[in-house]
XYZ file of C-alpha atoms in Angstrom:
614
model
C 14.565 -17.353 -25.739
C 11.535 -14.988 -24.910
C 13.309 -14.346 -21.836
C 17.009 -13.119 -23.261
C 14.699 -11.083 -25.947
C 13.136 -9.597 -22.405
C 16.228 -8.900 -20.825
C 18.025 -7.377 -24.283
C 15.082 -5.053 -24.623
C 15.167 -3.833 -20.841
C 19.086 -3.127 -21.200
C 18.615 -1.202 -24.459
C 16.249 1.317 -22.779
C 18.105 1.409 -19.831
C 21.183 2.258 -22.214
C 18.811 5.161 -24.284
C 17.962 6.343 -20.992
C 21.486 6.697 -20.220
C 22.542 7.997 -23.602
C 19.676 10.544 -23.808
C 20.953 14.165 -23.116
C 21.528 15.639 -20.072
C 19.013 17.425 -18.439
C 19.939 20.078 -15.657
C 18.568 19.011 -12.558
C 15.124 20.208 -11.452
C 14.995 22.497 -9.174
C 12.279 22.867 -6.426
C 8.766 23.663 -7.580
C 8.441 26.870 -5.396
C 11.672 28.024 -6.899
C 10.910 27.556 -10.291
C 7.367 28.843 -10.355
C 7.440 31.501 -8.099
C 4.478 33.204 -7.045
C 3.348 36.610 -5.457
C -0.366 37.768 -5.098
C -1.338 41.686 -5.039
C -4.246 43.365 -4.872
C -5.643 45.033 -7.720
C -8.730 47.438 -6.320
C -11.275 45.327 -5.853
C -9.873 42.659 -7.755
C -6.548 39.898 -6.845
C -3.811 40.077 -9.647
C -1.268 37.181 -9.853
C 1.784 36.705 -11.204
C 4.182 33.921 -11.557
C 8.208 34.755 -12.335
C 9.363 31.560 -14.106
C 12.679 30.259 -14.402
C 14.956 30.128 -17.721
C 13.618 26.356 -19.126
C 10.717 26.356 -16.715
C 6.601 26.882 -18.270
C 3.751 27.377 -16.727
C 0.468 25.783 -18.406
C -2.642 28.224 -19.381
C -5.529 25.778 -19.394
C -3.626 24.108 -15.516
C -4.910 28.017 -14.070
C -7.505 27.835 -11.811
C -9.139 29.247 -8.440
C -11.897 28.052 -6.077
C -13.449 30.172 -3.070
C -14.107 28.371 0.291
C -17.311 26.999 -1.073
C -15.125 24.717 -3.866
C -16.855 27.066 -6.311
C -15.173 28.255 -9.429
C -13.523 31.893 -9.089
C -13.417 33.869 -12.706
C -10.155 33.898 -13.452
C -8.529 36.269 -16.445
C -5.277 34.886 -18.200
C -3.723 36.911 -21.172
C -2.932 34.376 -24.532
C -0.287 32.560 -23.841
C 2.055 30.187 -26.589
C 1.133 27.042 -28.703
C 3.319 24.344 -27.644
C 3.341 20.681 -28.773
C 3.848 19.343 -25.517
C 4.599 15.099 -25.562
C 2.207 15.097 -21.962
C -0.796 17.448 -23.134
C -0.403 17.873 -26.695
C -0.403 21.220 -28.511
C -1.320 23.788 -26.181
C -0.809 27.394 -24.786
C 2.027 27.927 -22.079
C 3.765 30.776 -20.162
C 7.622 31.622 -20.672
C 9.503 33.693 -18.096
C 6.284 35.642 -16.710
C 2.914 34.362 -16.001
C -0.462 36.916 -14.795
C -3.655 36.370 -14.150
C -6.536 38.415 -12.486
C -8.575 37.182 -10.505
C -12.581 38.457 -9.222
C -11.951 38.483 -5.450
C -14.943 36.941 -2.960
C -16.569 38.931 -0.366
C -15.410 36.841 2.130
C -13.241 33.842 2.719
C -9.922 32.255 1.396
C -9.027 31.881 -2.306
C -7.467 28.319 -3.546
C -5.219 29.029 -6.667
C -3.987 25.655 -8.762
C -1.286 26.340 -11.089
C 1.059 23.470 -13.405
C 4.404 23.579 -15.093
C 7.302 21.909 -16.251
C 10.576 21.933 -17.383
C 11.201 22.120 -20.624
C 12.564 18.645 -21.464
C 12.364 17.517 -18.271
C 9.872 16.128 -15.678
C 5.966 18.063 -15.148
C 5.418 18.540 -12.094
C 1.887 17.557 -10.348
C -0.775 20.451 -9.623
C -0.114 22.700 -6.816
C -2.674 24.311 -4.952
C -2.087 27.692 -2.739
C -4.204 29.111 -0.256
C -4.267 32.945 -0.233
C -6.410 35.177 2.066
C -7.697 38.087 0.195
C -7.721 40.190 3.408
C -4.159 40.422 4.015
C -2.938 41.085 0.409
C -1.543 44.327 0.086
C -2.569 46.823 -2.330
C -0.588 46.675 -5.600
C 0.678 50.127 -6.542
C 1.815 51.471 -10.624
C 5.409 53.354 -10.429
C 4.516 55.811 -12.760
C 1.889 57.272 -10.734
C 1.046 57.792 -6.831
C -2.397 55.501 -7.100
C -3.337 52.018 -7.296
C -3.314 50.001 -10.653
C -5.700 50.905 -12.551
C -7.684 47.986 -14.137
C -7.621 49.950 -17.320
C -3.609 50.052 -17.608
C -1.638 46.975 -17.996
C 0.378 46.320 -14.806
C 4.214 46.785 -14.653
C 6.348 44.317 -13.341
C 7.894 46.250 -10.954
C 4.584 46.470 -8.931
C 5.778 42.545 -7.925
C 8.350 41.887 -5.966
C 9.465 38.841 -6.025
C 8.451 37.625 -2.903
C 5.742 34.782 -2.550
C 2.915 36.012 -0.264
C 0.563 33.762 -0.954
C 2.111 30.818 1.226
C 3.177 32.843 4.587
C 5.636 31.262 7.285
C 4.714 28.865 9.693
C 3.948 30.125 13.096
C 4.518 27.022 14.817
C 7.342 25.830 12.776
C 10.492 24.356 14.655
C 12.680 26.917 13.248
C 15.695 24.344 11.452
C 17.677 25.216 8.465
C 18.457 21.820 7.112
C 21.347 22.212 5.248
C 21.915 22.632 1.520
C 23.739 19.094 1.165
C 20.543 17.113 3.202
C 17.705 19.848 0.972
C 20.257 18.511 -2.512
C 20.170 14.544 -1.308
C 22.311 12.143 -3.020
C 20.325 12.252 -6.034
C 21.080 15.706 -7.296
C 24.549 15.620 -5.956
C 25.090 12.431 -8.701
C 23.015 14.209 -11.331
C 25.547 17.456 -10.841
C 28.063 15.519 -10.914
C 27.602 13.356 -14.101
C 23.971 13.499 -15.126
C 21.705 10.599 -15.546
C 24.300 7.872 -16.720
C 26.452 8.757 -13.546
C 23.570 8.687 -11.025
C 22.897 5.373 -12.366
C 26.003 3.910 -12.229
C 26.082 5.515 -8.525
C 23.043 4.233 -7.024
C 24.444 0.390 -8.773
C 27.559 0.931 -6.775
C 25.753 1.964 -3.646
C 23.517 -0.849 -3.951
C 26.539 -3.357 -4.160
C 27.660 -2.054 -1.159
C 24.419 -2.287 0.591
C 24.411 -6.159 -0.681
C 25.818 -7.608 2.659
C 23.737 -5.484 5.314
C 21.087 -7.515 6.756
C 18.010 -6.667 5.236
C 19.714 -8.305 2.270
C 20.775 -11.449 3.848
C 17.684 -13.445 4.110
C 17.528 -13.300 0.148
C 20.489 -15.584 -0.294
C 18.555 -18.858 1.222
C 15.121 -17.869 -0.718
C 17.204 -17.933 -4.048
C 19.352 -20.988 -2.836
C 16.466 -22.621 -2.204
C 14.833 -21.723 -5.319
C 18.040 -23.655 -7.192
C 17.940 -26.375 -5.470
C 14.380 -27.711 -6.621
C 16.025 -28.190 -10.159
C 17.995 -30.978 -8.730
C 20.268 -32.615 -11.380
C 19.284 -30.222 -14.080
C 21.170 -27.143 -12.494
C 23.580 -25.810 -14.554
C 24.954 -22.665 -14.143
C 23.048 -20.880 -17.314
C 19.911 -22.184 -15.856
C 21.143 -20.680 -12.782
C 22.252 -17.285 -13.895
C 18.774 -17.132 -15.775
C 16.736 -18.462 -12.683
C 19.178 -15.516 -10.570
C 19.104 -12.629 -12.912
C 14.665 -13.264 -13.477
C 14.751 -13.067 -9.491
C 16.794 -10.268 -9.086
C 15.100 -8.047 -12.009
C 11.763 -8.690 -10.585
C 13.001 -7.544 -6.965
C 14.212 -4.632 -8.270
C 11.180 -3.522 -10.397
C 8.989 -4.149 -6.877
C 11.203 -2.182 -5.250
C 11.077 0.805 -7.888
C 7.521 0.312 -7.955
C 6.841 0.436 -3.958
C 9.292 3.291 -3.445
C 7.543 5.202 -6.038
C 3.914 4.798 -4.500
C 5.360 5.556 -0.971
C 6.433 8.741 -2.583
C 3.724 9.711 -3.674
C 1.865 8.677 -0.801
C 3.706 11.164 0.984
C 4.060 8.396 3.696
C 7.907 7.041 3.855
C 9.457 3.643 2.573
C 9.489 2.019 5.932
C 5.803 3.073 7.175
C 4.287 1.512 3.627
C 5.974 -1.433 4.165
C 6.104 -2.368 8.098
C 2.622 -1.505 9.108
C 1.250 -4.201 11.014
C -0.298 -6.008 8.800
C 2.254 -5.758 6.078
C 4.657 -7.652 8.611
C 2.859 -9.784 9.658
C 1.825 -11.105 6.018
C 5.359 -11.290 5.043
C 6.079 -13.179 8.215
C 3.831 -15.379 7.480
C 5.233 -16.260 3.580
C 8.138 -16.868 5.420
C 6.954 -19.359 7.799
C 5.143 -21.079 4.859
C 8.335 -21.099 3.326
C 9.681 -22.793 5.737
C 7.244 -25.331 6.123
C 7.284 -26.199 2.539
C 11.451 -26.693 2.937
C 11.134 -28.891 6.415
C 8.334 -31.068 3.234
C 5.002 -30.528 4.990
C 3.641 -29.319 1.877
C 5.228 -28.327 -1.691
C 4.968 -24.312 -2.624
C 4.641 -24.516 -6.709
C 2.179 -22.204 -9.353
C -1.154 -23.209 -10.239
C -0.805 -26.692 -12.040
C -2.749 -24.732 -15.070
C 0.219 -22.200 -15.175
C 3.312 -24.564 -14.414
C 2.082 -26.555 -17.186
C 2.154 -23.138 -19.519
C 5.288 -21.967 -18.390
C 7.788 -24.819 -17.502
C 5.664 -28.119 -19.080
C 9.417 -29.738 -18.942
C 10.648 -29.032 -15.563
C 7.937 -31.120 -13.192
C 8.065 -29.614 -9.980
C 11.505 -27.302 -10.512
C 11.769 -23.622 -9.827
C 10.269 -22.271 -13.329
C 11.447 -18.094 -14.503
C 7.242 -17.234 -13.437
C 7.788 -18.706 -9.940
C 11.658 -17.139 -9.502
C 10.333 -13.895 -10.991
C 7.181 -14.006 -8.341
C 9.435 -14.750 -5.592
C 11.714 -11.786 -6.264
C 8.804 -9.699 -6.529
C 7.749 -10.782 -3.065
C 10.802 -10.446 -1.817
C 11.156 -6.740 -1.684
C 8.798 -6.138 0.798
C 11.624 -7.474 3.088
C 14.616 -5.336 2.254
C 12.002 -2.150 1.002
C 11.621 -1.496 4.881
C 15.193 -1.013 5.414
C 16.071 2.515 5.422
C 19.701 3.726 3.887
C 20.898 6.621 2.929
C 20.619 6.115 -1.195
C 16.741 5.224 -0.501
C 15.981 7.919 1.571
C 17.756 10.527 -1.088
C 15.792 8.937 -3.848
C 12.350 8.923 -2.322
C 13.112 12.450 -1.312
C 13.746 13.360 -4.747
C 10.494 11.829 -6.226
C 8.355 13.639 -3.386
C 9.979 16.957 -3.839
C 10.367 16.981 -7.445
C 7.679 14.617 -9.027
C 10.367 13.131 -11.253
C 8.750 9.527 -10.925
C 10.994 8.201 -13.942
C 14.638 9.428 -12.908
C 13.560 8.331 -9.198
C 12.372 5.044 -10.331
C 15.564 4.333 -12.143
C 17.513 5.503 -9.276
C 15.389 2.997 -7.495
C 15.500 0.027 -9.882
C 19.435 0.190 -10.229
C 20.066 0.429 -6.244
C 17.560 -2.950 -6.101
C 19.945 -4.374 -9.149
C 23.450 -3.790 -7.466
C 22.182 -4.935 -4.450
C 21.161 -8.460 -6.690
C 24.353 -8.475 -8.078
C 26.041 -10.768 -5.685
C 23.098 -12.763 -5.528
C 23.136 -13.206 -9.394
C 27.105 -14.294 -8.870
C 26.196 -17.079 -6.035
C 23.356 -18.876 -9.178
C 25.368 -18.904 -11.936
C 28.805 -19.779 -10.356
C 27.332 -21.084 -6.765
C 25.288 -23.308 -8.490
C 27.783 -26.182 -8.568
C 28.309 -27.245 -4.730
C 24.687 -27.184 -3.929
C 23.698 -30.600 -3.790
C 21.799 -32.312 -6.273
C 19.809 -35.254 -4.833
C 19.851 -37.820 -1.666
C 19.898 -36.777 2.001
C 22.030 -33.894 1.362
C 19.529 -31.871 -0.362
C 17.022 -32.730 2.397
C 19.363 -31.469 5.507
C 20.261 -28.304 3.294
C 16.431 -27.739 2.458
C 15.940 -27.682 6.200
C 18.908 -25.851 6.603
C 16.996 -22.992 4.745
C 13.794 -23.739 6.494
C 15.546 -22.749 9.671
C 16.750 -19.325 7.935
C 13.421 -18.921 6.932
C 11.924 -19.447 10.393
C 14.572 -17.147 11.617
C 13.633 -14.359 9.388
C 10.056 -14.817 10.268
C 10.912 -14.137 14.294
C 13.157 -11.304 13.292
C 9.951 -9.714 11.300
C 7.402 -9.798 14.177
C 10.045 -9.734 17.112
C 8.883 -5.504 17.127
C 4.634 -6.683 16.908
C 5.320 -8.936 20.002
C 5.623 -8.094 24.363
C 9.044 -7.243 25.308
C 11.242 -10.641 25.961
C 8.559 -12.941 23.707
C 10.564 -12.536 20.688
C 13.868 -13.990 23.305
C 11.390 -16.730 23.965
C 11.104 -17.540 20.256
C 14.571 -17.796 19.378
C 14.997 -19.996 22.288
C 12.680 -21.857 20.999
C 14.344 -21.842 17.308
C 17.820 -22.485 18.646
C 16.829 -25.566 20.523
C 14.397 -26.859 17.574
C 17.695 -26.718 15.164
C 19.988 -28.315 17.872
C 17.293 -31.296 17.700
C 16.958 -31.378 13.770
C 20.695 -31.378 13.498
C 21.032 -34.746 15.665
C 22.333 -33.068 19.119
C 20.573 -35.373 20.779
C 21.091 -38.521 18.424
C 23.239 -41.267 19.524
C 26.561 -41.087 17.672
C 28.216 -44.414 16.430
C 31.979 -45.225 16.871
C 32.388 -44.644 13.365
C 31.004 -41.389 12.664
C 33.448 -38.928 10.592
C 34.201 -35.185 11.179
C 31.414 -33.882 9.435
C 28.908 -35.426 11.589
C 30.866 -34.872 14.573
C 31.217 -31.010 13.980
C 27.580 -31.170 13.018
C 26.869 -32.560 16.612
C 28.863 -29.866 18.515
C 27.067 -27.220 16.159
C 23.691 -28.449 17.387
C 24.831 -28.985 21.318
C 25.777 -25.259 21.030
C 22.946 -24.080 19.537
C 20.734 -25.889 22.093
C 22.959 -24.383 25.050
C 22.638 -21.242 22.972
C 18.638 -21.869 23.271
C 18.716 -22.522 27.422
C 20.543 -18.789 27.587
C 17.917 -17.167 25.390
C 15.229 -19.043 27.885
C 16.753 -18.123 31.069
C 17.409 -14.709 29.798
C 13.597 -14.419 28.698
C 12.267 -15.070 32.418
C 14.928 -12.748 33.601
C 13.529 -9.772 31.841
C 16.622 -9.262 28.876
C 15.331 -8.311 25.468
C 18.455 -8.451 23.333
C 19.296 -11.886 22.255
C 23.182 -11.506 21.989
C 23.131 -10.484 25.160
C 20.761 -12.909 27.305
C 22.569 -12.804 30.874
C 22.604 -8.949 30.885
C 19.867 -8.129 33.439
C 21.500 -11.310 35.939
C 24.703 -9.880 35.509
C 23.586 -6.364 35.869
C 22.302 -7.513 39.141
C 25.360 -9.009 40.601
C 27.586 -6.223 39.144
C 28.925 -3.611 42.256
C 31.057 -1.701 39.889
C 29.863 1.523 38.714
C 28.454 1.034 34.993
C 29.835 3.039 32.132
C 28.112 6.301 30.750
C 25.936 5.502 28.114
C 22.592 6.664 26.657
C 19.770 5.327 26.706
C 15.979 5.919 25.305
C 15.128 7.631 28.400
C 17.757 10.188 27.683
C 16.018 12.139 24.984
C 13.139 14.660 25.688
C 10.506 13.139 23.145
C 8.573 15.745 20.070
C 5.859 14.624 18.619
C 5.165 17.701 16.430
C 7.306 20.876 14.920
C 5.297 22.965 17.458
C 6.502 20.758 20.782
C 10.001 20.680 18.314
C 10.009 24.071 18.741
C 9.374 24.321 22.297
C 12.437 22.004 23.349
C 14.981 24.044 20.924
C 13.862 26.931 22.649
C 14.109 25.803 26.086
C 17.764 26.894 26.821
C 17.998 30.559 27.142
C 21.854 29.494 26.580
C 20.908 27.840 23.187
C 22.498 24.379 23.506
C 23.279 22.444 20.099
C 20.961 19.432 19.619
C 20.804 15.933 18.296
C 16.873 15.501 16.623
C 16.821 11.281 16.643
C 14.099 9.996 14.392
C 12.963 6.398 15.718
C 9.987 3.826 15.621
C 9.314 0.987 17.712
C 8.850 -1.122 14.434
C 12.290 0.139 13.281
C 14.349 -2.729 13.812
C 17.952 -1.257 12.493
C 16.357 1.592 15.303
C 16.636 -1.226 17.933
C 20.253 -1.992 17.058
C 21.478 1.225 17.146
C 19.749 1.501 20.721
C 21.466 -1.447 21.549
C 24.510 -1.257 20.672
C 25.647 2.661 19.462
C 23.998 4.691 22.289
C 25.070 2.434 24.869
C 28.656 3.021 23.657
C 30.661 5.245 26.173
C 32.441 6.543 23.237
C 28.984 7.964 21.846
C 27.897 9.342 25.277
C 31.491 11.403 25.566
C 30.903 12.569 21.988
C 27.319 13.689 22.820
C 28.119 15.847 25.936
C 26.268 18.786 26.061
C 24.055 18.327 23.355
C 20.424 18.636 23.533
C 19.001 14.883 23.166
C 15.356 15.328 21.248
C 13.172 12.201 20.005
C 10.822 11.509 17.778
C 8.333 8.885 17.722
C 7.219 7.877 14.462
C 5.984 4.581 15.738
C 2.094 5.682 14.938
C 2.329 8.172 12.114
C 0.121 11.019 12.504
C -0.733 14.378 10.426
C 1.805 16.266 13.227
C 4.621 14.360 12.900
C 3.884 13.581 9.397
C 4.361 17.404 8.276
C 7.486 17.536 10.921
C 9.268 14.831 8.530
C 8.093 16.806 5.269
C 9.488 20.279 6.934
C 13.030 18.986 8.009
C 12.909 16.255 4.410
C 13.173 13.145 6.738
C 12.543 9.909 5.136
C 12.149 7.707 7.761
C 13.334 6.194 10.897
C 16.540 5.990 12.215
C 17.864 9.470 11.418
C 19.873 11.576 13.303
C 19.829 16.148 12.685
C 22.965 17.693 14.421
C 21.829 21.005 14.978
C 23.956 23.831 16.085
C 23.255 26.825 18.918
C 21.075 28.592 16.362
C 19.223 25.203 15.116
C 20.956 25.861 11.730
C 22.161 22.018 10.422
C 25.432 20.965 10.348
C 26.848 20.519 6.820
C 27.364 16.802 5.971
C 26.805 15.542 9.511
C 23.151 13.691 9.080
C 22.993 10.201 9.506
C 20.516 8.007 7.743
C 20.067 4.348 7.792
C 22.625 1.918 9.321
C 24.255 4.401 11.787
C 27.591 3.680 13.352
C 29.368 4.178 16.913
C 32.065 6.253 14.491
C 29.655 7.650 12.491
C 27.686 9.152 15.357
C 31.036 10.135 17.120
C 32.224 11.906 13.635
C 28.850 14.009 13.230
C 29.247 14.948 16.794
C 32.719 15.942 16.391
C 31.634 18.126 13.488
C 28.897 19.898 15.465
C 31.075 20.840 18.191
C 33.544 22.531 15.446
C 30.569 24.304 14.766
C 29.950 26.363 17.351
């Protein structure tokens, strides 16, 4: 009952949430708060030009010197607000000033907070300004400088920012205005909050069947199964829908600290230690399911919260599982994620990017929620059945564990593994058993399934000590070898000139006196949908005709440094793999970046549109 009362409660704000009015979207905080320094004789005046629904906090106005010191600041009175963050206090409305008591020497760091009225506050923003290249203010109605005694006019301001100059060594891209929007503001102009929802649910559906996904369909069948007789398919919707609620919250709750990190999805999640911890869960899952040991709560908390159900999967130990479970699929980079992490860095709107977050984690449950209340029938119930299917499962989960640390391991190791895998499951499947007379079909397909899984596992071995690192294709190298025909044109890593910051960025765009366009590829050596699209979409001869004259430029975000850090801030890139299509003038080709799960059609397409381009 509690939990129903849980799940009626969480629907109901999600539905207020959705109901609430619509709130234009935010814009950027250097847009709506924009800020222009002057000097004042010996003195710095400030001014902020807010935007219509934007404020600017009185008591959030601060400066430091160099030394972190305090820098007198004068603000005029501003307006009492009853703010629901802060409480009643004074704020700016369409103009902003302050004066500030310059330092003899050294830079100035200005702090300044707002929000939107209604909307999300943003966090604190600090500017640096140099005092020494401020020009001098000057009054319109006369032919001096301000003076202190007179109020300033507005007109002494244009409204250009200098406190927060250019970049020298900046690559030079404009991204375009479609990548800078991301899918999250396109939904919220489209429909508001109710239709971004519903969006990211969809797009999350969609996302249900990609890989990342698919190793969550044997933890949750395997989580059904330990109820045995007493499945039914309420138990199993409510066992399903705790899992998949708890999944998505993680997820919501990890995207939102990457965020705000400043650090991207994938780099939280698939640092070394992070994979190989959720390797190893795996590989204890699969030693519990193969019965070396049982995997259940604390017998002090299984008592509390299933007293009834002796060792079956309780709501606690489903909703701890799901929780778990996102730190498989949070690594996988798509196109929704990267457009809502993007939002909650750039805008600070933790709640709408949350929800964004939790509903794309949902939809991608959905299906999942569908196999254990419907699903729940045809999984077996006691006997030797349940044990083959348990190891069934235990073999997944081994699986997944190899595909985790495949990218932590020497090149042709991870082949070595699943050889070793594919021949371990030919022998647990009876292979190698003696078959009587009498056997029926099932057994006897069973048997050919395991004799070509352990032929499967002699290919992966041979490939292995023949140097191949792809395991769908384990002959390549030998019959690369014994091949006299002239191979196909096709791309491969050692086809891009590699960047490692927006200054060396910079220096391969402007290489070509001719100005070339260019292809910017974001990869990681831990990125494994990186490896695929290696394997398999660059190698395509279709992709190396469509790239033809254009500028192939890496980067390496396998060890994430402060360079390459501020490169992926500059051009809004999320995280490994994504592709820039960048015409002759490094200007970004409307609607042609990929992000994600990148195709040999989708590559081709972008390509196409680049060359239309120019």
């Amino acid at each position: 009952m509690r939990f129903f009362l849980s799940v009626s409660c969480f629907i109901l704000t999600f539905a207020a949430a959705a109901a609430a009015p619509v709130i234009e979207p935010p814009l950027p905080m250097e847009k709506a708060f924009r800020m222009e320094a002057r000097r004042d004789g010996p003195d710095i005046a400030l001014r902020w030009q807010l935007e219509d629904g934007y404020y600017l906090y009185r008591e959030y106005l601060s400066a430091t010197g160099d030394d972190g010191k305090p820098v007198e600041m004068s603000t005029p009175p501003g307006v009492i607000k009853d703010d629901p963050g802060f409480g009643s206090t004074e704020v700016y409305y369409g103009t902003a000033t302050a004066t500030l008591v310059a330092p003899t020497a050294g830079m100035l760091k200005v702090t300044y907070q707002g929000c939107q009225d209604g909307g999300l506050c943003y966090p604190p923003t600090t500017v640096d300004i140099d005092p020494a290249t401020l020009a001098q203010a000057m009054d319109p109605a006369a032919d001096g400088p301000v003076s202190p005694a007179r109020p300033q006019s507005q007109a002494a301001f244009p409204l250009v920012s200098k406190a927060a100059a250019e970049p020298v060594d900046g690559p030079g891209i404009r991204i375009s205005d479609q990548s800078a929007n991301g899918v999250v503001g396109s939904l919220l102009d489209r429909g508001g909050v109710l239709f971004l929802i519903a969006g990211f649910l969809g797009l999350g559906v969609l996302l249900a069947f990609t890989p990342c996904v698919f190793p969550m369909y044997p933890i949750l069948a395997a989580t059904l199964s330990r109820e045995g007789e007493s499945l039914s398919a309420g138990r199993g919707f409510a066992l399903s829908l705790t899992y998949v609620l708890s999944l998505a919250a993680a997820f919501s709750l990890f995207g939102v600290v990457a965020a705000w990190w400043g650090q991207s999805f994938q780099v939280a999640l698939q640092s070394t230690t992070a994979t190989l911890v959720v390797a190893a869960i795996f590989m204890a899952l699969a030693l519990s399911s193969f019965g070396l040991f049982e995997l259940q709560l604390p017998s002090f908390l299984r008592n509390r919260v299933a007293p009834a159900r002796g060792s079956g999967g309780s709501l606690a130990s489903s909703a701890a599982l799901g929780f778990s479970s996102a730190l498989v699929i949070g690594p996988c980079v798509t196109a929704p994620l990267a457009g809502a992490l993007l939002y909650i860095a750039q805008t600070g709107d933790v709640v709408l990017g949350a929800t964004a977050l939790f509903a794309l984690g949902v939809g991608k449950g959905i299906p999942l929620i569908l196999m254990g209340t419907f699903g729940s029938g045809p999984l077996p119930r006691a006997g030797q059945w349940m044990e083959r299917v348990r190891q069934v499962f235990g073999f997944l989960f081994l699986a997944t564990a190899v595909w985790l640390a495949d990218g932590l391991l020497p090149a042709g190791t991870g082949l070595l593994l699943w050889s070793v895998l594919a021949i371990t499951f030919a022998v647990f499947i009876g292979a190698f058993d003696q078959m009587r007379p009498e056997a029926g079909g099932a057994a006897r397909l069973a048997k050919s399934a395991g004799l070509l899984a352990g032929l499967y596992g002699v290919l992966l071995a041979i490939g292995a000590f023949s140097g191949a690192t792809d395991p769908l294709k384990p002959l390549a190298p030998i019959a690369a070898a014994r091949s006299d025909t002239t191979t196909a044109k096709k791309i491969i890593k050692d086809s891009f000139q590699s960047a490692a910051s927006a200054a060396e960025l910079s220096s391969l765009l402007k290489a070509d006196a001719n100005g070339a366009p260019s292809l910017v590829y974001f990869t990681a050596d831990w990125c494994v949908t990186c490896r695929v699209i290696e394997r398999s979409v660059l190698s395509d001869a279709t992709v190396a005709n469509a790239l033809e004259g254009v500028r192939l430029i890496s980067v390496d975000l396998s060890k994430i440094t402060e360079a390459n850090r501020s490169l992926m801030k500059e051009l809004q890139v999320i995280g490994p793999p994504t592709m820039l299509f960048l015409d002759a003038g490094n200007n970004e080709v409307q609607a042609s970046r990929l992000v994600g799960d990148i195709t040999t059609q989708a590559v081709a397409a972008s390509a196409a549109s680049l060359k239309e381009s120019l």
